[in-house]
Amino acid sequence: MFKRVLIAEDHESTSISVRKTLEDFGITNAEFTYYCDEALMQIRKSLHNDQPFDLLITDLSFEEDHRKQQLAGGVELIEAVKQIHPQLKVLVFSAETNPAVIDSLFKASQINAYVRKARHDAKDLRKAIEYIAQHKTYLSESLKPAIKQKNAFEFSSYDVTLISLLSQGTLQKDIPAYLQQHNIKPSGLSSVEKRLAIMRDSLEFAKNEQLVAYCKDYGII
């Protein structure tokens, strides 16, 4: 199990709850901070003293106050921490539910677990800690369907072009002219309509506007 844990959380009640969960595992060496800059400083200090933390539990959003911060939130903190302590296990404990953000945390930031702040989150947090201790990743069950849907459809460069044109205000009937001008095939209107229909059906959307909004939310365009 973990020997030294750092909790970065700006709500004291949540921090107390997290520490109680850690104590249930017999983890008593846990420090906490309300600020991302201070969390990074504590991690640097622990490395310098050859007493590194082996788990970071952090929120994503931190309320601003009188103290100016260089690190705006949890994502920036994780990125900075990974540069100086890449072996550090990271558990994100947040109310964020955007699948694109969460998916990026696992793929780009290499976090080990994501627990959503919600009802019964203490139980969820315990499971996440157990999974990380067993060298496994963990994601709250309530978030899995949304992440699965995000990764269910593979967008080709042709798909991205069509959706990007729609997002820029190009009418569907005018897309073939753009494709022909840029030598992009297939460029026929029927091909464009069929491809858009396939994307909508796969993602269970009725309108192109929903498809465009989805792709914007997930950073596809």
XYZ file of C-alpha atoms in Angstrom:
221
model
C 0.000 0.000 0.000
C 1.043 3.645 -0.242
C 3.446 5.170 2.283
C 3.201 8.896 1.527
C 0.169 10.581 -0.026
C -0.384 14.196 -1.024
C -3.925 15.555 -1.297
C -4.475 18.697 -3.409
C -8.007 19.856 -2.659
C -9.368 23.345 -1.951
C -12.413 22.200 0.046
C -11.495 21.269 3.610
C -14.464 18.935 4.136
C -13.497 16.899 1.069
C -9.888 16.749 2.185
C -10.956 15.416 5.594
C -13.116 12.766 3.917
C -10.233 11.659 1.690
C -7.880 11.404 4.665
C -10.450 9.297 6.513
C -10.593 6.920 3.547
C -6.798 6.670 3.549
C -6.785 5.931 7.288
C -9.163 3.018 6.641
C -6.295 1.511 4.634
C -3.828 2.210 7.412
C -2.277 5.110 5.504
C -1.533 7.762 8.101
C 1.256 9.683 6.367
C -0.919 11.990 4.260
C -0.335 15.681 3.695
C -2.730 18.123 2.090
C -2.738 21.522 0.445
C -5.349 23.903 -0.919
C -3.121 25.128 -3.775
C -1.594 23.575 -6.902
C 1.618 25.613 -6.693
C 2.150 24.464 -3.129
C 1.446 20.858 -4.116
C 4.190 21.007 -6.750
C 6.566 22.609 -4.226
C 5.860 19.834 -1.693
C 6.540 17.171 -4.307
C 9.822 18.849 -5.276
C 10.800 19.043 -1.602
C 9.957 15.366 -1.034
C 12.192 14.360 -3.937
C 15.016 16.571 -2.675
C 14.757 14.931 0.766
C 14.656 11.467 -0.792
C 11.221 10.875 0.743
C 9.010 10.983 -2.351
C 5.255 10.798 -2.327
C 3.927 7.673 -4.025
C 0.344 8.880 -4.585
C -1.160 12.248 -5.510
C -4.906 12.748 -5.082
C -6.032 15.946 -6.752
C -9.133 17.821 -7.834
C -9.199 19.515 -11.245
C -10.770 22.862 -10.385
C -9.504 25.186 -7.668
C -11.264 28.382 -6.645
C -9.256 31.586 -6.973
C -8.503 33.669 -3.893
C -5.968 36.304 -2.804
C -3.015 34.020 -3.583
C -1.895 34.217 -7.207
C -1.169 30.784 -8.678
C 1.029 29.824 -11.630
C -0.726 26.480 -11.959
C -4.374 27.173 -12.744
C -5.753 23.756 -11.866
C -5.335 20.030 -11.550
C -4.510 19.349 -15.198
C -1.594 21.789 -15.094
C -0.482 20.341 -11.754
C -0.447 16.796 -13.107
C 1.549 17.838 -16.175
C 4.128 19.652 -14.024
C 4.382 16.775 -11.558
C 4.889 14.169 -14.284
C 7.915 16.108 -15.529
C 9.747 15.857 -12.209
C 8.264 12.654 -10.774
C 6.964 10.461 -13.629
C 6.583 7.405 -11.365
C 4.092 9.159 -9.076
C 0.651 7.553 -9.101
C -2.168 10.038 -9.704
C -5.811 9.759 -8.663
C -8.125 12.526 -9.847
C -11.112 13.167 -7.576
C -13.358 15.657 -9.336
C -16.917 16.624 -10.282
C -15.879 16.992 -13.935
C -17.910 14.676 -16.206
C -16.800 15.739 -19.707
C -15.687 12.475 -21.389
C -13.138 14.301 -23.565
C -11.411 15.796 -20.525
C -11.383 12.509 -18.622
C -10.210 10.488 -21.622
C -7.359 12.948 -22.166
C -6.293 12.634 -18.539
C -5.783 8.891 -18.974
C -4.202 9.042 -22.435
C -2.183 12.267 -22.363
C -1.558 12.841 -18.657
C -1.196 9.142 -17.770
C -3.306 9.288 -14.616
C -4.051 6.045 -12.802
C -7.612 6.614 -11.609
C -10.539 8.970 -11.964
C -13.249 9.154 -9.327
C -16.264 11.354 -9.814
C -17.436 13.402 -6.837
C -20.987 12.192 -6.334
C -23.153 10.073 -4.067
C -21.258 7.123 -2.590
C -17.943 8.574 -3.785
C -16.163 7.413 -0.599
C -16.810 3.811 -1.633
C -15.669 4.644 -5.157
C -12.514 6.249 -3.785
C -11.649 3.129 -1.790
C -11.982 0.972 -4.903
C -9.758 3.342 -6.862
C -7.011 3.201 -4.225
C -7.194 -0.600 -4.191
C -6.912 -0.722 -7.990
C -3.916 1.618 -8.095
C -2.170 -0.406 -5.381
C -2.604 -3.445 -7.643
C -1.084 -1.516 -10.590
C -4.442 -1.230 -12.354
C -6.313 1.807 -13.647
C -9.728 2.776 -12.347
C -12.661 4.806 -13.657
C -15.956 5.408 -11.873
C -18.625 3.082 -13.269
C -21.036 5.962 -13.948
C -18.560 7.491 -16.406
C -17.700 4.378 -18.408
C -20.650 4.522 -20.885
C -19.781 8.077 -21.952
C -16.090 7.240 -22.408
C -16.996 4.107 -24.342
C -19.256 6.091 -26.665
C -16.542 8.658 -27.280
C -14.129 5.953 -28.391
C -16.730 3.896 -30.279
C -16.466 5.751 -33.584
C -13.197 6.295 -35.443
C -13.296 9.604 -37.313
C -11.315 9.679 -40.552
C -9.677 12.840 -41.901
C -12.524 12.962 -44.446
C -15.076 12.892 -41.608
C -13.276 15.691 -39.780
C -13.266 17.799 -42.946
C -17.035 17.405 -43.387
C -17.798 18.240 -39.768
C -15.372 21.173 -39.755
C -17.072 22.665 -42.807
C -20.470 22.328 -41.144
C -19.135 23.975 -37.983
C -17.916 26.923 -40.081
C -21.409 27.478 -41.434
C -21.024 25.733 -44.789
C -24.339 24.312 -45.954
C -24.401 20.592 -46.615
C -25.333 21.172 -50.268
C -22.270 23.431 -50.719
C -19.731 20.969 -49.298
C -19.174 19.120 -52.632
C -17.887 22.328 -54.267
C -15.241 22.703 -51.515
C -14.222 19.055 -51.814
C -13.850 19.344 -55.579
C -11.782 22.522 -55.281
C -9.385 20.783 -52.893
C -9.355 17.474 -54.777
C -10.895 15.585 -51.860
C -12.793 12.424 -52.783
C -15.514 11.308 -52.736
C -16.928 14.747 -53.478
C -20.476 13.970 -54.647
C -23.415 15.252 -52.604
C -24.803 11.731 -52.165
C -21.452 10.554 -50.739
C -21.380 13.475 -48.318
C -24.956 12.813 -47.198
C -24.285 9.100 -46.715
C -21.140 9.691 -44.671
C -22.839 12.217 -42.406
C -25.746 9.822 -41.976
C -23.378 7.023 -40.943
C -21.768 9.249 -38.320
C -25.125 10.405 -36.975
C -26.506 6.870 -36.816
C -23.374 5.486 -35.138
C -23.503 8.142 -32.443
C -27.307 8.134 -32.239
C -27.826 11.740 -33.327
C -30.769 13.035 -35.339
C -29.227 16.267 -36.610
C -25.907 17.481 -37.989
C -25.917 20.221 -35.339
C -25.704 17.553 -32.640
C -22.806 15.890 -34.454
C -20.931 19.188 -34.705
C -21.509 19.987 -31.015
C -20.327 16.504 -30.016
C -17.104 16.856 -32.022
C -16.410 20.261 -30.532
C -16.936 18.980 -27.001
C -14.588 16.054 -27.565
C -11.907 18.066 -29.351
C -12.333 16.193 -32.646
C -12.577 19.511 -34.499
